[in-house]
PDB file of C-alpha atoms and ligand atoms in Angstrom:
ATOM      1  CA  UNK A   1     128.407 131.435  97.203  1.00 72.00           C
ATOM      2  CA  UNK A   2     128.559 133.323  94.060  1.00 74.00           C
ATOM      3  CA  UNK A   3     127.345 131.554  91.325  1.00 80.00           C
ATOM      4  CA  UNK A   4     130.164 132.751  88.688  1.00 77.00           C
ATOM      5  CA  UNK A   5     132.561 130.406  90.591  1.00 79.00           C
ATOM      6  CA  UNK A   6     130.727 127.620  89.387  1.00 94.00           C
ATOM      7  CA  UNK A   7     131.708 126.431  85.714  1.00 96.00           C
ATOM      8  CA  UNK A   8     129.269 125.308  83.239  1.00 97.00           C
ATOM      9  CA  UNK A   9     130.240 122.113  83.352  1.00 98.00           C
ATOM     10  CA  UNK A  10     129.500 121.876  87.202  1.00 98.00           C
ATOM     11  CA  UNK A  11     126.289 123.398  86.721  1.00 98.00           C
ATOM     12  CA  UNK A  12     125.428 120.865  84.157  1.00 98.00           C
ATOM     13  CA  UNK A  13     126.613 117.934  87.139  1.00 98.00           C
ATOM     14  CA  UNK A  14     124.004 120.479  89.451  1.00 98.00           C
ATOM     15  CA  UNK A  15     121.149 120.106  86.994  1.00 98.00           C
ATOM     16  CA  UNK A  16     120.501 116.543  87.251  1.00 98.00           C
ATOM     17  CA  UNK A  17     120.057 116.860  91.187  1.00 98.00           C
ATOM     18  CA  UNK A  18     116.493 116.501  92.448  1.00 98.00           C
ATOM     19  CA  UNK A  19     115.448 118.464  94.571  1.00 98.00           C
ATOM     20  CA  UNK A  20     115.286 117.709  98.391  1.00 98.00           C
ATOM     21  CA  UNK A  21     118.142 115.070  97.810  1.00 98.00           C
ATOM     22  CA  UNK A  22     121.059 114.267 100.160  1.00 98.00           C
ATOM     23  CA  UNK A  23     124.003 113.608  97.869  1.00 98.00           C
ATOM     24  CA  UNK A  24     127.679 112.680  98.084  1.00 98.00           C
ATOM     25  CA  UNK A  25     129.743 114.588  96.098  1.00 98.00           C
ATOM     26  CA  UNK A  26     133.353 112.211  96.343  1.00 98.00           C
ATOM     27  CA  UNK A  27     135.980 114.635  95.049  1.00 98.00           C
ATOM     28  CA  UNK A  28     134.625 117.382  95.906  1.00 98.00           C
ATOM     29  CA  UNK A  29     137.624 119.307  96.098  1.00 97.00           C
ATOM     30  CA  UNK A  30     136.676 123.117  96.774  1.00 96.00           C
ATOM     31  CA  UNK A  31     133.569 121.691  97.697  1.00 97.00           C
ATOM     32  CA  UNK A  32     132.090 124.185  94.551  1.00 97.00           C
ATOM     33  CA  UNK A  33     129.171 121.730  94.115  1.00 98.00           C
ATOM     34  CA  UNK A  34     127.187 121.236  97.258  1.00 98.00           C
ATOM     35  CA  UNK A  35     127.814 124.595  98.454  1.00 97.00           C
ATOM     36  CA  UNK A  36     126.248 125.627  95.177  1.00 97.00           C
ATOM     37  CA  UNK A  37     123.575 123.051  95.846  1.00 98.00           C
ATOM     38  CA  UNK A  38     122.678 124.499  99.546  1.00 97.00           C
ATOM     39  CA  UNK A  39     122.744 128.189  98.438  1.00 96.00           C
ATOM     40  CA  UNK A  40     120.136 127.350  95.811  1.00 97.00           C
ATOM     41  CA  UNK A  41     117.657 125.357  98.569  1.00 97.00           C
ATOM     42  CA  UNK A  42     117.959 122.098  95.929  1.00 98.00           C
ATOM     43  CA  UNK A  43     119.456 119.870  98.241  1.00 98.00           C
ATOM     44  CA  UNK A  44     119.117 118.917 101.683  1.00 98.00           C
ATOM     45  CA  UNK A  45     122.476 118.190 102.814  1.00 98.00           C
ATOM     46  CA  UNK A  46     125.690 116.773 101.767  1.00 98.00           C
ATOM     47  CA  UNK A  47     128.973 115.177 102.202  1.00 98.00           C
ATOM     48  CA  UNK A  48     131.913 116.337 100.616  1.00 98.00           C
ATOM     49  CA  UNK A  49     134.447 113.999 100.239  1.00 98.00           C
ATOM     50  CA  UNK A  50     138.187 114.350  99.709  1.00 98.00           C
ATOM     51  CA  UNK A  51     141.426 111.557  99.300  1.00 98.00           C
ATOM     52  CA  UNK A  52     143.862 114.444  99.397  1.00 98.00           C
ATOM     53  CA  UNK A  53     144.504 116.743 102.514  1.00 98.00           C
ATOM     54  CA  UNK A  54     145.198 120.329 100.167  1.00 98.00           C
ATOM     55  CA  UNK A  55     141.505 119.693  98.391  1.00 98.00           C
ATOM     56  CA  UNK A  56     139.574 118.698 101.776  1.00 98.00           C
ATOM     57  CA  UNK A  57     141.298 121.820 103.076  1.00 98.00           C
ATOM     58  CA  UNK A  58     140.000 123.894 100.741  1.00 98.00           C
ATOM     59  CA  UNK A  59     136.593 122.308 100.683  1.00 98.00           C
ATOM     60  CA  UNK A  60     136.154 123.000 104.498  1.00 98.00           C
ATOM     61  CA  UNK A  61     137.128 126.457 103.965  1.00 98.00           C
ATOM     62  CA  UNK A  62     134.719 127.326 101.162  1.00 97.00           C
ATOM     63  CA  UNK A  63     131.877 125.682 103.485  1.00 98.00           C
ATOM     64  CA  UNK A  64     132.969 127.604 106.206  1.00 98.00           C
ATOM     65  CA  UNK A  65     132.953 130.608 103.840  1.00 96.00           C
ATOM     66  CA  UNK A  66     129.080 129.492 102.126  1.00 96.00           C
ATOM     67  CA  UNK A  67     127.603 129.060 105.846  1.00 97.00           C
ATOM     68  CA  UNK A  68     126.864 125.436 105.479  1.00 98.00           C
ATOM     69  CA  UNK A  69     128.646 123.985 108.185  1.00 98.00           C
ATOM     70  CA  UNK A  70     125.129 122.698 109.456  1.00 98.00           C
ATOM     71  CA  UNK A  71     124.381 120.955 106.648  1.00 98.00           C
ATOM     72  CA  UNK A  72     127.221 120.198 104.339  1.00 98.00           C
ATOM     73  CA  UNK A  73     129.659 117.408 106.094  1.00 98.00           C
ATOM     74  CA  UNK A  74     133.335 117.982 104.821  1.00 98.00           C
ATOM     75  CA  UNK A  75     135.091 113.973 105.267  1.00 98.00           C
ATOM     76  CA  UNK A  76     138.952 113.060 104.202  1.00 98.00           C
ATOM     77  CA  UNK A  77     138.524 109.408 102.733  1.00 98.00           C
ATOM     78  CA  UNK A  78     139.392 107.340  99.654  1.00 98.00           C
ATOM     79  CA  UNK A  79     135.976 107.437  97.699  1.00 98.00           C
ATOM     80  CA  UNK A  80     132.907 106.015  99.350  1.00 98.00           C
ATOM     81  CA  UNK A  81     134.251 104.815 102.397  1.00 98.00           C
ATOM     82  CA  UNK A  82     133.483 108.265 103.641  1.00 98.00           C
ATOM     83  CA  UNK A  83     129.281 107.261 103.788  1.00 98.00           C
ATOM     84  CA  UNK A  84     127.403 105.564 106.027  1.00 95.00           C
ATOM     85  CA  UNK A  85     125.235 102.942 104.335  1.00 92.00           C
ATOM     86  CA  UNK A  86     121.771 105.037 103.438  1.00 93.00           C
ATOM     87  CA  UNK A  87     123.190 108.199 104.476  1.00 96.00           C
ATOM     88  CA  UNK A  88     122.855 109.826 100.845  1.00 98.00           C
ATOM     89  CA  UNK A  89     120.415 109.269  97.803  1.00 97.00           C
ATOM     90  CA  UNK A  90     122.262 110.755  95.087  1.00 98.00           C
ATOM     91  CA  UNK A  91     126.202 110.956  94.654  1.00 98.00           C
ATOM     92  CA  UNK A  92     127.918 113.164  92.141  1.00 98.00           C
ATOM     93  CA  UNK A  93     131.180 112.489  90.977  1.00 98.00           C
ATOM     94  CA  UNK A  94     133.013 114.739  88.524  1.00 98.00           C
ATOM     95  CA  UNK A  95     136.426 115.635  86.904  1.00 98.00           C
ATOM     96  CA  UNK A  96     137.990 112.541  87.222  1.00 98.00           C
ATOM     97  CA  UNK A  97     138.717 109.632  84.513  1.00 98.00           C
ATOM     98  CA  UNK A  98     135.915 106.917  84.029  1.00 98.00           C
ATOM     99  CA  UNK A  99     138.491 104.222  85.112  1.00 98.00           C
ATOM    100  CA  UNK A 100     138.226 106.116  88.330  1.00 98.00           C
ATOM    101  CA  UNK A 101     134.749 106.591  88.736  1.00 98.00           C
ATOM    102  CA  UNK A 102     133.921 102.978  87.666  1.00 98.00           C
ATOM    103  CA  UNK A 103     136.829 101.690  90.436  1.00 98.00           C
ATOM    104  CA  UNK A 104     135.218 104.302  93.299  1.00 98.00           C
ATOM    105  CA  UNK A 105     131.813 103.097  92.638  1.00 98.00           C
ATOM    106  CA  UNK A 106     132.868  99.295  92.550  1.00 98.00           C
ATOM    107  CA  UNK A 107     134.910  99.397  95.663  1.00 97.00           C
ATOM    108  CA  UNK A 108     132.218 101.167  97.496  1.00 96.00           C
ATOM    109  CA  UNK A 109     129.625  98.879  96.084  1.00 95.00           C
ATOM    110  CA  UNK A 110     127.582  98.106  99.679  1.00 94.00           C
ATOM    111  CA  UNK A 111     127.001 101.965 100.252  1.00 96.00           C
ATOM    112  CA  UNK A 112     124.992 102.014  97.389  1.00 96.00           C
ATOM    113  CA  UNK A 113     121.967 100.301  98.108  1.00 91.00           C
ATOM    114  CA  UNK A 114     119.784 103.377  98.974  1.00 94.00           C
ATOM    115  CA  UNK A 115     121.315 105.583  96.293  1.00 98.00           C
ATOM    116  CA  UNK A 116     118.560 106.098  93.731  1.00 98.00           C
ATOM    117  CA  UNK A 117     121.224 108.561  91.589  1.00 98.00           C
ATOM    118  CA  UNK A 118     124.626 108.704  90.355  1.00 98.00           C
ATOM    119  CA  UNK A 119     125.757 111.640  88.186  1.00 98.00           C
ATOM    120  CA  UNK A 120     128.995 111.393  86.978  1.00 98.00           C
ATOM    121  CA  UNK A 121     130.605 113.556  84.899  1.00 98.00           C
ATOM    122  CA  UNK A 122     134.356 111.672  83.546  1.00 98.00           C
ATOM    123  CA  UNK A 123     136.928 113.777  81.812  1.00 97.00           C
ATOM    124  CA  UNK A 124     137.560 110.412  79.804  1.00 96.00           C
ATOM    125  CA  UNK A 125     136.891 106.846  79.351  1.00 96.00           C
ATOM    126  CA  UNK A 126     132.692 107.287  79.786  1.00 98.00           C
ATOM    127  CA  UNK A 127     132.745 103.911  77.638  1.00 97.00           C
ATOM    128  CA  UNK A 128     133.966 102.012  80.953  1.00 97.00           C
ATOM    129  CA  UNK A 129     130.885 103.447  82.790  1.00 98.00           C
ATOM    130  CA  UNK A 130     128.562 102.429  80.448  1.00 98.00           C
ATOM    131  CA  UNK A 131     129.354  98.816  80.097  1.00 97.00           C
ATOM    132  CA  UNK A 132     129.970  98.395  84.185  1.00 97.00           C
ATOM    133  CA  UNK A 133     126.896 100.023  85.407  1.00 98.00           C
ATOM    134  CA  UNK A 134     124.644  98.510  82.642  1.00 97.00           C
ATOM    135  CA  UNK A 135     125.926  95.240  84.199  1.00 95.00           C
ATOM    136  CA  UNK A 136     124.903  96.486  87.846  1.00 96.00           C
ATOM    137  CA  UNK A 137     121.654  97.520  86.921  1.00 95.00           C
ATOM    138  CA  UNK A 138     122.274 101.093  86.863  1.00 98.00           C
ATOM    139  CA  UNK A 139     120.007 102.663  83.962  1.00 98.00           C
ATOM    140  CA  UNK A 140     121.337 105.041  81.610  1.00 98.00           C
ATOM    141  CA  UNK A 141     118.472 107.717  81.942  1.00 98.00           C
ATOM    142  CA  UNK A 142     120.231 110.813  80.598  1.00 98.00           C
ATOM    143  CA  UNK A 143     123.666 112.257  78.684  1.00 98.00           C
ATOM    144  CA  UNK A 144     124.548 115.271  78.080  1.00 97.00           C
ATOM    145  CA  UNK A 145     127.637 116.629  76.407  1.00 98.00           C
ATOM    146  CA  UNK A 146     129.094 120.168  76.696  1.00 98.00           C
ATOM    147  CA  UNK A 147     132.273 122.083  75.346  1.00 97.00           C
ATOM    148  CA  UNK A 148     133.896 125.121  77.928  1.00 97.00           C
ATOM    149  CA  UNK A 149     137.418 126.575  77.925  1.00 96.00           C
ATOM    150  CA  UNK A 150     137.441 124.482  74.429  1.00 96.00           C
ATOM    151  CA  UNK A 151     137.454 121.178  76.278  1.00 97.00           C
ATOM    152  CA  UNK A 152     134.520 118.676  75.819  1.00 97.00           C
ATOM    153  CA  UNK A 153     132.824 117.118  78.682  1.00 98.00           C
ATOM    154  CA  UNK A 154     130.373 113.957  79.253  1.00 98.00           C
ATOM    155  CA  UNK A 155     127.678 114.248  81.909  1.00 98.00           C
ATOM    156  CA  UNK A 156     126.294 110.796  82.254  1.00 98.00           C
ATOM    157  CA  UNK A 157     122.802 110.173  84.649  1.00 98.00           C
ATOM    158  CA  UNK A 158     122.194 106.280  86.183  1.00 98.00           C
ATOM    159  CA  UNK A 159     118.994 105.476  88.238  1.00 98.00           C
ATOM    160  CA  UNK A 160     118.778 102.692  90.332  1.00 97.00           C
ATOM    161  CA  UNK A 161     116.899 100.679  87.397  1.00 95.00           C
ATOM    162  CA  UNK A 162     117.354  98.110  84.669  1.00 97.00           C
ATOM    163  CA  UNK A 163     120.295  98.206  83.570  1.00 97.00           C
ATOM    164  CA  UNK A 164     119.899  96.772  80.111  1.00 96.00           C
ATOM    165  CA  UNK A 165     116.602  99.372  79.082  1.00 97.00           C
ATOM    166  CA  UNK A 166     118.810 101.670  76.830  1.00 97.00           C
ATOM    167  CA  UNK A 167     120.106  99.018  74.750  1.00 97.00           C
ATOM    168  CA  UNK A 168     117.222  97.467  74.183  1.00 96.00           C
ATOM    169  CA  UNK A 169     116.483  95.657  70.747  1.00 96.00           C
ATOM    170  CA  UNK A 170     119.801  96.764  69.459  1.00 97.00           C
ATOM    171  CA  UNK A 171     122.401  94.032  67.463  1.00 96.00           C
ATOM    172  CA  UNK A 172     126.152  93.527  68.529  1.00 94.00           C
ATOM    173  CA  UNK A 173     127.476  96.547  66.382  1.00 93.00           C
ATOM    174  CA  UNK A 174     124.427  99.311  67.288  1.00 95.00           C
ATOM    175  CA  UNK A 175     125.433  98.171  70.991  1.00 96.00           C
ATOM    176  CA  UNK A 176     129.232  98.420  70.854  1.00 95.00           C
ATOM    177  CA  UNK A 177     128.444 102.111  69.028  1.00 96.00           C
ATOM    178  CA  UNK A 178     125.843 103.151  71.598  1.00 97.00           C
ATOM    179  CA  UNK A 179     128.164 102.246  74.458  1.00 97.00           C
ATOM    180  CA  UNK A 180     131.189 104.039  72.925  1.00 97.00           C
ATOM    181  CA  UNK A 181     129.612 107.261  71.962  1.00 98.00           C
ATOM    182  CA  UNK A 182     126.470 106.973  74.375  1.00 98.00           C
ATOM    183  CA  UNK A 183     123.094 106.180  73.531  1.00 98.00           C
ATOM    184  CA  UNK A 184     121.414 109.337  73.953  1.00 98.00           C
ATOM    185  CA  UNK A 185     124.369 111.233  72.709  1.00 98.00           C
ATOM    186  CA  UNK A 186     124.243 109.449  69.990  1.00 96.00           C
ATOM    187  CA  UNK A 187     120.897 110.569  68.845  1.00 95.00           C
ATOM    188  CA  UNK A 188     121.438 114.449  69.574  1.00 92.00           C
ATOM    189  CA  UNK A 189     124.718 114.767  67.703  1.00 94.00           C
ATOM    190  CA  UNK A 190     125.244 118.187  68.664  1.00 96.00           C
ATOM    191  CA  UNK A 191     128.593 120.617  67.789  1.00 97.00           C
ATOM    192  CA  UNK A 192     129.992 119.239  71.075  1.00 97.00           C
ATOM    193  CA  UNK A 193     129.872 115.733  70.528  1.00 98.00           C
ATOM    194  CA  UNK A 194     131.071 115.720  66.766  1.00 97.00           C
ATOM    195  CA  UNK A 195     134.278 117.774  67.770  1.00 97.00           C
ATOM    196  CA  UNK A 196     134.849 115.600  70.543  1.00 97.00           C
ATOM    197  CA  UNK A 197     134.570 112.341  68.037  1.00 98.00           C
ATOM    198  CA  UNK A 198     136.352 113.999  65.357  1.00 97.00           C
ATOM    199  CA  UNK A 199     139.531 114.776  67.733  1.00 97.00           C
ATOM    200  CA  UNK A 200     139.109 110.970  69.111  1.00 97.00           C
ATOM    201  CA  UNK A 201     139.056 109.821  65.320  1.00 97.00           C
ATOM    202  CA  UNK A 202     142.385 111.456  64.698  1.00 97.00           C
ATOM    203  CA  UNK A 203     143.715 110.043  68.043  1.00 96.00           C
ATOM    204  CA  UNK A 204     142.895 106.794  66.948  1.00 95.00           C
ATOM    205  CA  UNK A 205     144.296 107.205  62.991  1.00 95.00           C
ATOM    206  CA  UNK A 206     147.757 108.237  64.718  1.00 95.00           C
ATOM    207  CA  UNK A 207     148.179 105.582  67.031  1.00 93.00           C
ATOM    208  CA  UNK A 208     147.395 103.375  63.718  1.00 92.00           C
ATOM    209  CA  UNK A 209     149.954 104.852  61.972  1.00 90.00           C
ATOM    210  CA  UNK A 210     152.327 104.374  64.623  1.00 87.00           C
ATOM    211  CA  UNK A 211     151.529 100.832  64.855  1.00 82.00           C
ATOM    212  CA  UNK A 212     151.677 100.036  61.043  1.00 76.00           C
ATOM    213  CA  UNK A 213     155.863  99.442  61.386  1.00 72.00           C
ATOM    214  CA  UNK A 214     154.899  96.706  64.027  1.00 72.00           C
ATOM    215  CA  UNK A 215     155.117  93.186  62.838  1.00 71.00           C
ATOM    216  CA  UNK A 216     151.232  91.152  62.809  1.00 70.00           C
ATOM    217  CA  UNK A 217     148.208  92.586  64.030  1.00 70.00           C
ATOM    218  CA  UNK A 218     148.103  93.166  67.384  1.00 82.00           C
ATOM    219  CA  UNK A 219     145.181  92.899  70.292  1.00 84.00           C
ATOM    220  CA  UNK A 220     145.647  97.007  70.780  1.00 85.00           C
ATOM    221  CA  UNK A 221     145.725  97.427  66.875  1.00 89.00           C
ATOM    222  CA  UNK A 222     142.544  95.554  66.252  1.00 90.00           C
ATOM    223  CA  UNK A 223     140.998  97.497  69.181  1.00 90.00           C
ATOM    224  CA  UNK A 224     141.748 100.492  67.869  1.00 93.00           C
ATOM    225  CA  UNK A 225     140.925  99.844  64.144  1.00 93.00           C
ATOM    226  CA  UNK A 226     137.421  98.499  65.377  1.00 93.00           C
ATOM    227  CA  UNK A 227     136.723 101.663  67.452  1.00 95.00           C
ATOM    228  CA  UNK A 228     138.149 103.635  64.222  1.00 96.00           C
ATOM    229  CA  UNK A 229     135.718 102.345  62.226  1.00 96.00           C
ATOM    230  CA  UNK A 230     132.860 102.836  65.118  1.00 96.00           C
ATOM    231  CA  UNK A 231     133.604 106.511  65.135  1.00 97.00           C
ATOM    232  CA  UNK A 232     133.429 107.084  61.208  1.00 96.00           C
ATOM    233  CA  UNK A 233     130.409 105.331  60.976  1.00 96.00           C
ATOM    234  CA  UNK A 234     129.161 108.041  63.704  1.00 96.00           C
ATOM    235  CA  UNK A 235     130.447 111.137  61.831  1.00 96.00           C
ATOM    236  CA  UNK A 236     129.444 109.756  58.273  1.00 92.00           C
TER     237      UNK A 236
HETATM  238  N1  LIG B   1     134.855 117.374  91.535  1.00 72.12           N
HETATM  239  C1  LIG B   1     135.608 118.591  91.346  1.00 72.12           C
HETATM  240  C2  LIG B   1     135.322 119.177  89.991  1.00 72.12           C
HETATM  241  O1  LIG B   1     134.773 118.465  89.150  1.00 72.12           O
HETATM  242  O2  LIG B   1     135.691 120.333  89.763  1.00 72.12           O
HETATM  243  C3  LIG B   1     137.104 118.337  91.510  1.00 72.12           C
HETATM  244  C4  LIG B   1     137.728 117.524  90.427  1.00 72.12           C
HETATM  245  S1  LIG B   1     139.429 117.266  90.740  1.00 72.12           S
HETATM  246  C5  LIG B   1     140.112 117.233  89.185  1.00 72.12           C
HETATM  247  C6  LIG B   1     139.450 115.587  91.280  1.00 72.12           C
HETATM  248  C7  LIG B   1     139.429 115.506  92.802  1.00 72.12           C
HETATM  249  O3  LIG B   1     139.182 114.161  93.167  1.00 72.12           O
HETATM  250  C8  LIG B   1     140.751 115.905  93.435  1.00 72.12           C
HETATM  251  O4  LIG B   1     140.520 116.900  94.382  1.00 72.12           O
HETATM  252  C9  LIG B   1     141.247 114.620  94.075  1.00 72.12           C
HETATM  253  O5  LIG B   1     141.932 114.859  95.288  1.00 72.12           O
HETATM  254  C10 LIG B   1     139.964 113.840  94.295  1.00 72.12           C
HETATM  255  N2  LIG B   1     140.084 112.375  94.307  1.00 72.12           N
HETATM  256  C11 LIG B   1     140.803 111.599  93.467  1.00 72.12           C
HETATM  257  N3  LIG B   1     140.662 110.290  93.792  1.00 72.12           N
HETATM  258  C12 LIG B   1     139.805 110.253  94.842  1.00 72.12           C
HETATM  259  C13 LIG B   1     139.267 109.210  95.628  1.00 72.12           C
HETATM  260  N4  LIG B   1     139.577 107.928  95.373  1.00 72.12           N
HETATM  261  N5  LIG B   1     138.423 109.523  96.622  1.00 72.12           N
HETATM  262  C14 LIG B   1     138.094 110.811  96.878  1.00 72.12           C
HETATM  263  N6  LIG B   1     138.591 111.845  96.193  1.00 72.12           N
HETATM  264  C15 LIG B   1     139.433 111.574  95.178  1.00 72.12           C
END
């Protein structure tokens, strides 16, 4: 497979993959990833796996076309039902929203015992993956954030771990910040995550603005005043 058809932000989903693992990659969709994966000897093997027949179509092809019909197992399934328990020790998911992710991984939660990895990359929402997985004593080992085509994507990392290790020693305000705008993220603050913050500031200043006509302070108002001032503490 020709490494151009890969984007960056794939690559950056790639990166996090040890080498010699056996991952799931559950929306695989042109099944870009693993074949990617295969061609550069990091992985073992892999399953592909696809809800929607166009997408597991096209991921058959392209492993078909890559020559990894051996090793890369193309499945039509909603989200992890397409694994056998321990079949995989790392599973990628990407492109999706993190209300998505969090509901694949939740749903699926017995065929993760043996997975030591989850990198996920959502297009929104990484917030909901934070608090979940923190709960389920998935650790928050790495973040990365990058900008392509001029949109802004997360790349969050979990290992099988302790759950609670990134927050740790932080108050009720650093927490609700860190798990917003992600600890490690946080810290880095590159041109990537400031634009992304500063367009999510703006979101939230509009929807205020909207609201201010509305009689009393609602639930959704308070929400999004809180997170308002979360995210100008973060640029300031
Ligand atoms: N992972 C690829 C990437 O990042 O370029 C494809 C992302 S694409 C936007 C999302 C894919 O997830 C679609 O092909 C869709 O059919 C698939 N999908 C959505 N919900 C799914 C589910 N519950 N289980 C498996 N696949 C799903």
């Amino acid at each position: 497979m020709n490494d151009k058809l890969l984007s960056e932000r794939l690559k950056t989903v790639a990166s996090f993959v040890p080498e010699g693992s056996r991952i799931a990659d559950i929306g695989s969709d042109h099944a870009y990833l693993p074949c990617y994966l295969m061609n550069k000897q990091i992985i073992a093997s892999a399953v592909a796996g696809e809800v929607n027949e166009g997408p597991y179509q096209s991921a058959i092809n392209q492993v078909k076309r890559s020559g990894f019909t051996e090793e890369i197992a193309v499945r039509k399934g909603n989200g992890l039902e397409v694994l056998f328990p321990g079949e995989v020790d790392v599973i990628t998911i990407a492109g999706m929203g993190g209300q998505l992710i969090r509901d694949i991984l939740l749903e699926g939660q017995e065929k993760l015992t043996n997975v030591k990895r989850l990198v996920l990359q959502p297009n929104v929402a990484a917030h909901l993956l934070r608090e979940r997985l923190s709960d389920l004593n998935w650790e928050l080992v790495e973040e990365c954030i990058l900008e392509e085509d001029q949109k802004v994507y997360e790349v969050l990392v979990f290992d099988s771990g302790n759950g609670k290790r990134p927050y740790e020693g932080m108050g009720p305000k650093e927490l609700l910040k860190s798990m917003l705008v992600g600890p490690f993220l946080l810290k880095k603050q590159n041109e990537a995550f400031r634009k992304k913050w500063q367009n999510e500031l703006t979101k939230r200043e509009r929807i205020l603005m909207s609201l201010s006509n509305t009689e009393g302070v609602s639930h959704k108002e308070a929400q999004v005043r809180n997170e308002r001032d979360i995210i100008k503490e973060v640029l300031s």
